[in-house]
PDB file of C-alpha atoms and ligand atoms in Angstrom:
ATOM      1  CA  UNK A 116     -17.947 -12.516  11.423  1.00 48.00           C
ATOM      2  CA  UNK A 117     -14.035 -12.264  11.187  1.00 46.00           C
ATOM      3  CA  UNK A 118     -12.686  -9.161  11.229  1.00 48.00           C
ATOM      4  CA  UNK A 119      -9.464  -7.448  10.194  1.00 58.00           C
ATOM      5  CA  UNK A 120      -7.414  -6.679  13.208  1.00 54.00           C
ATOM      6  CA  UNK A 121      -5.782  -3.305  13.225  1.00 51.00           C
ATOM      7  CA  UNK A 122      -2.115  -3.502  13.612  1.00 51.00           C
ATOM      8  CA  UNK A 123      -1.313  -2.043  17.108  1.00 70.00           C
ATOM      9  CA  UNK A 124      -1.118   2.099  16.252  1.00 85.00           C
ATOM     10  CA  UNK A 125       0.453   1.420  12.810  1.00 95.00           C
ATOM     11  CA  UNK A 126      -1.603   2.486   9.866  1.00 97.00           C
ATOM     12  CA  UNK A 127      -1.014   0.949   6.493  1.00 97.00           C
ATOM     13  CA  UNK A 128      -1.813   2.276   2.862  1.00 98.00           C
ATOM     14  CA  UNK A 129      -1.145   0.546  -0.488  1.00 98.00           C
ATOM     15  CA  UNK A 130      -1.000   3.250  -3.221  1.00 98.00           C
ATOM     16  CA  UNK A 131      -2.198   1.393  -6.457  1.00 98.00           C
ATOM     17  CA  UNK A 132      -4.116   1.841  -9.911  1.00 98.00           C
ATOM     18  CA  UNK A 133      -6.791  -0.088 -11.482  1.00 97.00           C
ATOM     19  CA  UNK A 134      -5.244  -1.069 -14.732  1.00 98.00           C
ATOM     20  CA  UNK A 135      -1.545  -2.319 -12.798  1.00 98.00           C
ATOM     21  CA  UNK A 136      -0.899  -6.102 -12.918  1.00 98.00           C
ATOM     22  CA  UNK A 137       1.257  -5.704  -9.981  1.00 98.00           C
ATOM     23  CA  UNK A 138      -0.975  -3.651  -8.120  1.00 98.00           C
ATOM     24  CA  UNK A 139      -3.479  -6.578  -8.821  1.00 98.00           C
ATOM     25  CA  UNK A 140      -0.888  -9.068  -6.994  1.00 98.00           C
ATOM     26  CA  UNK A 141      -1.152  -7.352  -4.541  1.00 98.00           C
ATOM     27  CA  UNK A 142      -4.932  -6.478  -3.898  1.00 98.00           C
ATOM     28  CA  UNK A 143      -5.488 -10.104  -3.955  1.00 97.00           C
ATOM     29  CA  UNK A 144      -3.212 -11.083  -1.597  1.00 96.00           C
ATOM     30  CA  UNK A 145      -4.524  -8.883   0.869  1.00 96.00           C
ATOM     31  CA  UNK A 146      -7.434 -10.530   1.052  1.00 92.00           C
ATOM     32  CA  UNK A 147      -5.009 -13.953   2.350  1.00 93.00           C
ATOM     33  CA  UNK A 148      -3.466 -11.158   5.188  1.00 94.00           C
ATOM     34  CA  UNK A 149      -5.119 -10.657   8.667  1.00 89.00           C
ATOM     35  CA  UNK A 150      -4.065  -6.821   7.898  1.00 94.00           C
ATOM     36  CA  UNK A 151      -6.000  -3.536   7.441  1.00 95.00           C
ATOM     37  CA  UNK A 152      -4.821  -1.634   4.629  1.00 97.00           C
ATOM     38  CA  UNK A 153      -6.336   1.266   2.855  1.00 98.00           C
ATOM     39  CA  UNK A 154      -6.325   1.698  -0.394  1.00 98.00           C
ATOM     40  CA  UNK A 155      -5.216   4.758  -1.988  1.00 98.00           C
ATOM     41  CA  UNK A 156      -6.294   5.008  -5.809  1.00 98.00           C
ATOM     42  CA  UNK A 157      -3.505   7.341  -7.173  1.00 98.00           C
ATOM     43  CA  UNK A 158      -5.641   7.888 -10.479  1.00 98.00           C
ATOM     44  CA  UNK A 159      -8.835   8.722  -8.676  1.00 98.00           C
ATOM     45  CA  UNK A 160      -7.464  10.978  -6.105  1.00 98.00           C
ATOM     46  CA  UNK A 161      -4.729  13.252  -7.040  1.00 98.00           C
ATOM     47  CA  UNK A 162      -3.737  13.812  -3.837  1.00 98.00           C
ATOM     48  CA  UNK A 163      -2.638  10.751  -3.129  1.00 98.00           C
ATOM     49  CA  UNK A 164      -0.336  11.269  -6.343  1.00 98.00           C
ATOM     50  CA  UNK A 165       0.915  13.976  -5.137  1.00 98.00           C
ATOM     51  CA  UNK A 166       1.791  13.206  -1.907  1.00 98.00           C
ATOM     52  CA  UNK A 167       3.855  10.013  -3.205  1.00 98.00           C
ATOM     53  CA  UNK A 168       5.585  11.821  -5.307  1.00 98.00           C
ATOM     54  CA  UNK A 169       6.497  14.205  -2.871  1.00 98.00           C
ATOM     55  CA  UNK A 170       7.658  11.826  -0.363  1.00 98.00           C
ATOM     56  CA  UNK A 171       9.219   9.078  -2.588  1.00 98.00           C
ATOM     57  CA  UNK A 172      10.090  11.163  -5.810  1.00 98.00           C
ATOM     58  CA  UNK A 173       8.189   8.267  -7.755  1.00 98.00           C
ATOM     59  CA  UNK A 174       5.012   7.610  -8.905  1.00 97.00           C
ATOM     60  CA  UNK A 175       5.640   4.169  -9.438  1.00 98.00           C
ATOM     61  CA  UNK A 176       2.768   1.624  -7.598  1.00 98.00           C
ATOM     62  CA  UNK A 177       2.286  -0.363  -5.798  1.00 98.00           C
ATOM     63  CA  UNK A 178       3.559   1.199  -2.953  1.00 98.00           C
ATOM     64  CA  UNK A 179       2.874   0.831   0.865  1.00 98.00           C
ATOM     65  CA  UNK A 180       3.417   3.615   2.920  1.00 98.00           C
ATOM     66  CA  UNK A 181       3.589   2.367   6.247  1.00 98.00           C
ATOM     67  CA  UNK A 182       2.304   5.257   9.387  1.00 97.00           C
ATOM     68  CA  UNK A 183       3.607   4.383  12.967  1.00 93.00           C
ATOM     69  CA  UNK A 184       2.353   8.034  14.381  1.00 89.00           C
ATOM     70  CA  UNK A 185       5.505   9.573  14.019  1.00 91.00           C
ATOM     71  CA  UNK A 186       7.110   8.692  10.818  1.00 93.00           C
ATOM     72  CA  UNK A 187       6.059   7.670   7.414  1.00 96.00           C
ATOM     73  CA  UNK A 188       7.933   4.392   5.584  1.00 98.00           C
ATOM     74  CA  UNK A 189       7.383   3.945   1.884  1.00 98.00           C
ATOM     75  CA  UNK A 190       8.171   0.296   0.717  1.00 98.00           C
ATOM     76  CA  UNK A 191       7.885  -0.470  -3.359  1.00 98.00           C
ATOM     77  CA  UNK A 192       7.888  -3.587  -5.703  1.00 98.00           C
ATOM     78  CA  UNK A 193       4.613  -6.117  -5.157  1.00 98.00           C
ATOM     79  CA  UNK A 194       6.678  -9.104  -4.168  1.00 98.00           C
ATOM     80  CA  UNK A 195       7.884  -7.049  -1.122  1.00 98.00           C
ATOM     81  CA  UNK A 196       5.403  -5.951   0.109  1.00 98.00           C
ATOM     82  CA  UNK A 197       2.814  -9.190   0.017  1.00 97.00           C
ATOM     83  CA  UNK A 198       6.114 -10.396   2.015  1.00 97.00           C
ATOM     84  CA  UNK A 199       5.806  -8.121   4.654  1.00 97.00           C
ATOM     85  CA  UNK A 200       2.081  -8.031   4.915  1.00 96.00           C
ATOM     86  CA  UNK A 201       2.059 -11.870   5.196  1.00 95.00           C
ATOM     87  CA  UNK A 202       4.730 -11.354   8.398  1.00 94.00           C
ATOM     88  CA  UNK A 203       2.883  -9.374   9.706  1.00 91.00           C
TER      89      UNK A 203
HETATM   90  N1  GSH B 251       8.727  -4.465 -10.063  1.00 56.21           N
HETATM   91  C1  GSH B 251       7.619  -3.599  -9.693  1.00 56.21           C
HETATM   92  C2  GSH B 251       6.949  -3.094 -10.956  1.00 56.21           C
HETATM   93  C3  GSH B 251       5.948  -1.968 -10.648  1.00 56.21           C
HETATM   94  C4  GSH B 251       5.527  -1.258 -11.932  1.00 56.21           C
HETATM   95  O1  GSH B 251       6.167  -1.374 -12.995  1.00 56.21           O
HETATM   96  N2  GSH B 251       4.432  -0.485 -11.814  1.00 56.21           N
HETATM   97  C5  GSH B 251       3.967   0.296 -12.922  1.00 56.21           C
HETATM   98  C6  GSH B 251       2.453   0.182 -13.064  1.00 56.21           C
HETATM   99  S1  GSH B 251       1.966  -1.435 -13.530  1.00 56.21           S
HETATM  100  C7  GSH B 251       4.257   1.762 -12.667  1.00 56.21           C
HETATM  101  O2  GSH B 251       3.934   2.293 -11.612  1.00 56.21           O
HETATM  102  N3  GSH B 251       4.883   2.444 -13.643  1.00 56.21           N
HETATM  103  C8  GSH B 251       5.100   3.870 -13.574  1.00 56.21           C
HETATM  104  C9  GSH B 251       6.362   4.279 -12.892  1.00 56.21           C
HETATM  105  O3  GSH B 251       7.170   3.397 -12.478  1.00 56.21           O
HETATM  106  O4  GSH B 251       6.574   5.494 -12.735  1.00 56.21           O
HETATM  107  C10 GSH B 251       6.676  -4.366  -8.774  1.00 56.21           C
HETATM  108  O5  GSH B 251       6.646  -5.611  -8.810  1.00 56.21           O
HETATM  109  O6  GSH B 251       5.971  -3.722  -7.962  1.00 56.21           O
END
């Protein structure tokens, strides 16, 4: 069984919708990324809307937010942020 390794203490969430093409991008390439990410539906949950827009101003997905304990790092636009998750 292969399993997703967890990236040290850094937590990883990709804020997304359904119905968004680039959202879509990105869902599938996670599944190419040794990477766990959780995903954050910000139609279902309203919270997670919220708390984007609070810390980013936008409500524009996808979006990564990026937890290292301490401080929160939100990174936009798809082709970004497959980048980064395939450096990882
Ligand atoms: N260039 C961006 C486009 C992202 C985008 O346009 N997302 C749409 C959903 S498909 C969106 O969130 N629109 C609402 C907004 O920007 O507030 C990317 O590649 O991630």
């Amino acid at each position: 069984m292969t399993r997703k390794k967890p990236a040290n203490n850094t937590h990883y969430s990709l804020y997304y919708y359904d119905s968004c093409p680039f959202c879509a991008r990105v869902l599938r390439a996670l599944d190419q990324v040794n990477v766990e990410v959780e995903l954050r539906n910000i139609m279902s949950d309203s919270n997670h809307r919220s708390d984007q827009q609070k810390a980013t101003g936008r409500n524009t997905v996808p979006c990564l937010r990026i937890d290292n304990g301490t401080d929160s790092e939100w990174m936009f636009e798809s082709m970004d942020i497959m980048r980064f998750l395939q450096s990882l």
